[in-house]
C-alpha angles and dihedrals in degrees: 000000000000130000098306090045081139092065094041087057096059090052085055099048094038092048084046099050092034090242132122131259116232103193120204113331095164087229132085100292125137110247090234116043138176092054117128105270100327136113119209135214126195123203124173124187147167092181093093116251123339126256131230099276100047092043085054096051095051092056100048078054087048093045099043091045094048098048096041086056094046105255125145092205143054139186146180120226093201112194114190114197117195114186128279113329096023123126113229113247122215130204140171122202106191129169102275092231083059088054092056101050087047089052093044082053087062107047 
Protein backbone atom coordinates (compact mmCIF):
# COMPACT_ATOMS: atom_id res chain seq x y z
CA UNK A 1 0.00 0.00 0.00
CA UNK A 2 1.43 3.60 -0.64
CA UNK A 3 1.27 6.59 1.46
CA UNK A 4 -2.36 6.71 1.96
CA UNK A 5 -2.37 2.86 2.67
CA UNK A 6 -5.08 4.04 5.63
CA UNK A 7 -7.27 5.05 3.35
CA UNK A 8 -6.69 2.09 1.08
CA UNK A 9 -7.58 0.02 3.91
CA UNK A 10 -11.19 1.56 4.42
CA UNK A 11 -11.94 0.95 0.69
CA UNK A 12 -11.00 -2.64 1.45
CA UNK A 13 -12.96 -3.13 4.43
CA UNK A 14 -15.79 -1.22 3.18
CA UNK A 15 -15.71 -3.34 -0.63
CA UNK A 16 -15.36 -6.58 1.65
CA UNK A 17 -18.32 -5.87 4.13
CA UNK A 18 -20.54 -4.10 1.22
CA UNK A 19 -20.50 -0.86 3.18
CA UNK A 20 -19.23 2.77 2.24
CA UNK A 21 -16.48 4.33 3.02
CA UNK A 22 -16.88 7.77 4.52
CA UNK A 23 -13.51 9.15 4.36
CA UNK A 24 -12.59 11.67 6.55
CA UNK A 25 -15.78 14.04 7.71
CA UNK A 26 -13.91 15.61 10.74
CA UNK A 27 -17.07 14.71 12.90
CA UNK A 28 -18.13 11.42 14.77
CA UNK A 29 -18.79 9.10 11.71
CA UNK A 30 -17.76 5.62 11.45
CA UNK A 31 -15.27 5.26 8.94
CA UNK A 32 -17.61 2.25 7.06
CA UNK A 33 -21.52 3.04 6.78
CA UNK A 34 -24.53 1.47 5.30
CA UNK A 35 -23.84 -1.94 7.15
CA UNK A 36 -26.84 -3.50 9.30
CA UNK A 37 -26.41 -1.99 12.95
CA UNK A 38 -22.98 -1.75 13.08
CA UNK A 39 -20.55 1.00 13.22
CA UNK A 40 -17.06 0.47 11.72
CA UNK A 41 -13.45 1.75 12.61
CA UNK A 42 -10.54 1.59 10.46
CA UNK A 43 -6.77 1.64 11.89
CA UNK A 44 -3.74 1.12 9.82
CA UNK A 45 -0.22 0.77 11.22
CA UNK A 46 2.91 -0.06 10.62
CA UNK A 47 4.06 0.75 14.55
CA UNK A 48 3.50 -2.98 15.74
CA UNK A 49 0.60 -3.54 17.93
CA UNK A 50 -1.02 -0.78 19.89
CA UNK A 51 -0.66 -0.25 23.29
CA UNK A 52 -3.13 0.31 25.90
CA UNK A 53 -3.62 3.84 25.49
CA UNK A 54 -3.98 3.99 22.13
CA UNK A 55 -6.38 0.68 22.13
CA UNK A 56 -8.39 2.50 24.63
CA UNK A 57 -8.70 5.64 22.67
CA UNK A 58 -9.97 3.90 19.42
CA UNK A 59 -12.76 2.32 21.19
CA UNK A 60 -14.03 5.16 23.01
CA UNK A 61 -13.99 6.56 19.09
CA UNK A 62 -15.72 3.23 18.09
CA UNK A 63 -18.14 3.42 20.97
CA UNK A 64 -19.04 7.09 20.75
CA UNK A 65 -19.50 6.84 16.69
CA UNK A 66 -21.41 4.11 16.86
CA UNK A 67 -23.71 5.24 19.45
CA UNK A 68 -24.10 9.10 18.06
CA UNK A 69 -25.32 7.37 14.44
CA UNK A 70 -27.58 4.99 16.03
CA UNK A 71 -25.73 1.57 15.85
CA UNK A 72 -25.88 -1.03 18.44
CA UNK A 73 -22.61 -2.38 17.42
CA UNK A 74 -18.79 -1.37 16.78
CA UNK A 75 -16.33 -2.58 15.77
CA UNK A 76 -12.27 -1.98 14.94
CA UNK A 77 -10.69 -3.25 11.47
CA UNK A 78 -7.33 -3.25 12.79
CA UNK A 79 -4.49 -3.55 9.76
CA UNK A 80 -1.08 -4.11 10.97
CA UNK A 81 1.85 -3.33 8.12
CA UNK A 82 5.41 -4.66 8.86
CA UNK A 83 8.19 -3.47 6.16
CA UNK A 84 8.92 -4.98 2.68
CA UNK A 85 8.21 -8.77 2.53
CA UNK A 86 5.93 -8.84 5.23
CA UNK A 87 2.53 -10.26 4.97
CA UNK A 88 -0.29 -7.85 6.39
CA UNK A 89 -1.66 -8.97 8.98
CA UNK A 90 -6.04 -8.29 9.82
CA UNK A 91 -7.61 -8.28 12.50
CA UNK A 92 -11.13 -7.43 13.86
CA UNK A 93 -11.73 -6.61 17.65
CA UNK A 94 -15.56 -6.63 18.11
CA UNK A 95 -17.98 -6.53 22.03
CA UNK A 96 -18.11 -10.13 22.99
CA UNK A 97 -21.87 -10.01 23.41
CA UNK A 98 -21.79 -8.96 19.74
CA UNK A 99 -19.76 -12.09 19.01
CA UNK A 100 -22.14 -14.10 20.36
CA UNK A 101 -25.17 -12.83 18.66
CA UNK A 102 -23.05 -12.97 15.16
CA UNK A 103 -22.06 -17.08 16.05
CA UNK A 104 -25.76 -17.98 17.17
CA UNK A 105 -26.61 -16.38 13.57
CA UNK A 106 -24.73 -18.88 12.20
CA UNK A 107 -25.75 -21.83 13.70
Amino acid sequence: MSDQSWKQWEREVATDLGGERTGPRGFAVPDVVGLDDVGVECKYTRNGWPNKSKWSKWMTQAKHNSEVNGYSWWGIFLCLAGGKGTKQEKYVLIPYDYFVELYMKGN
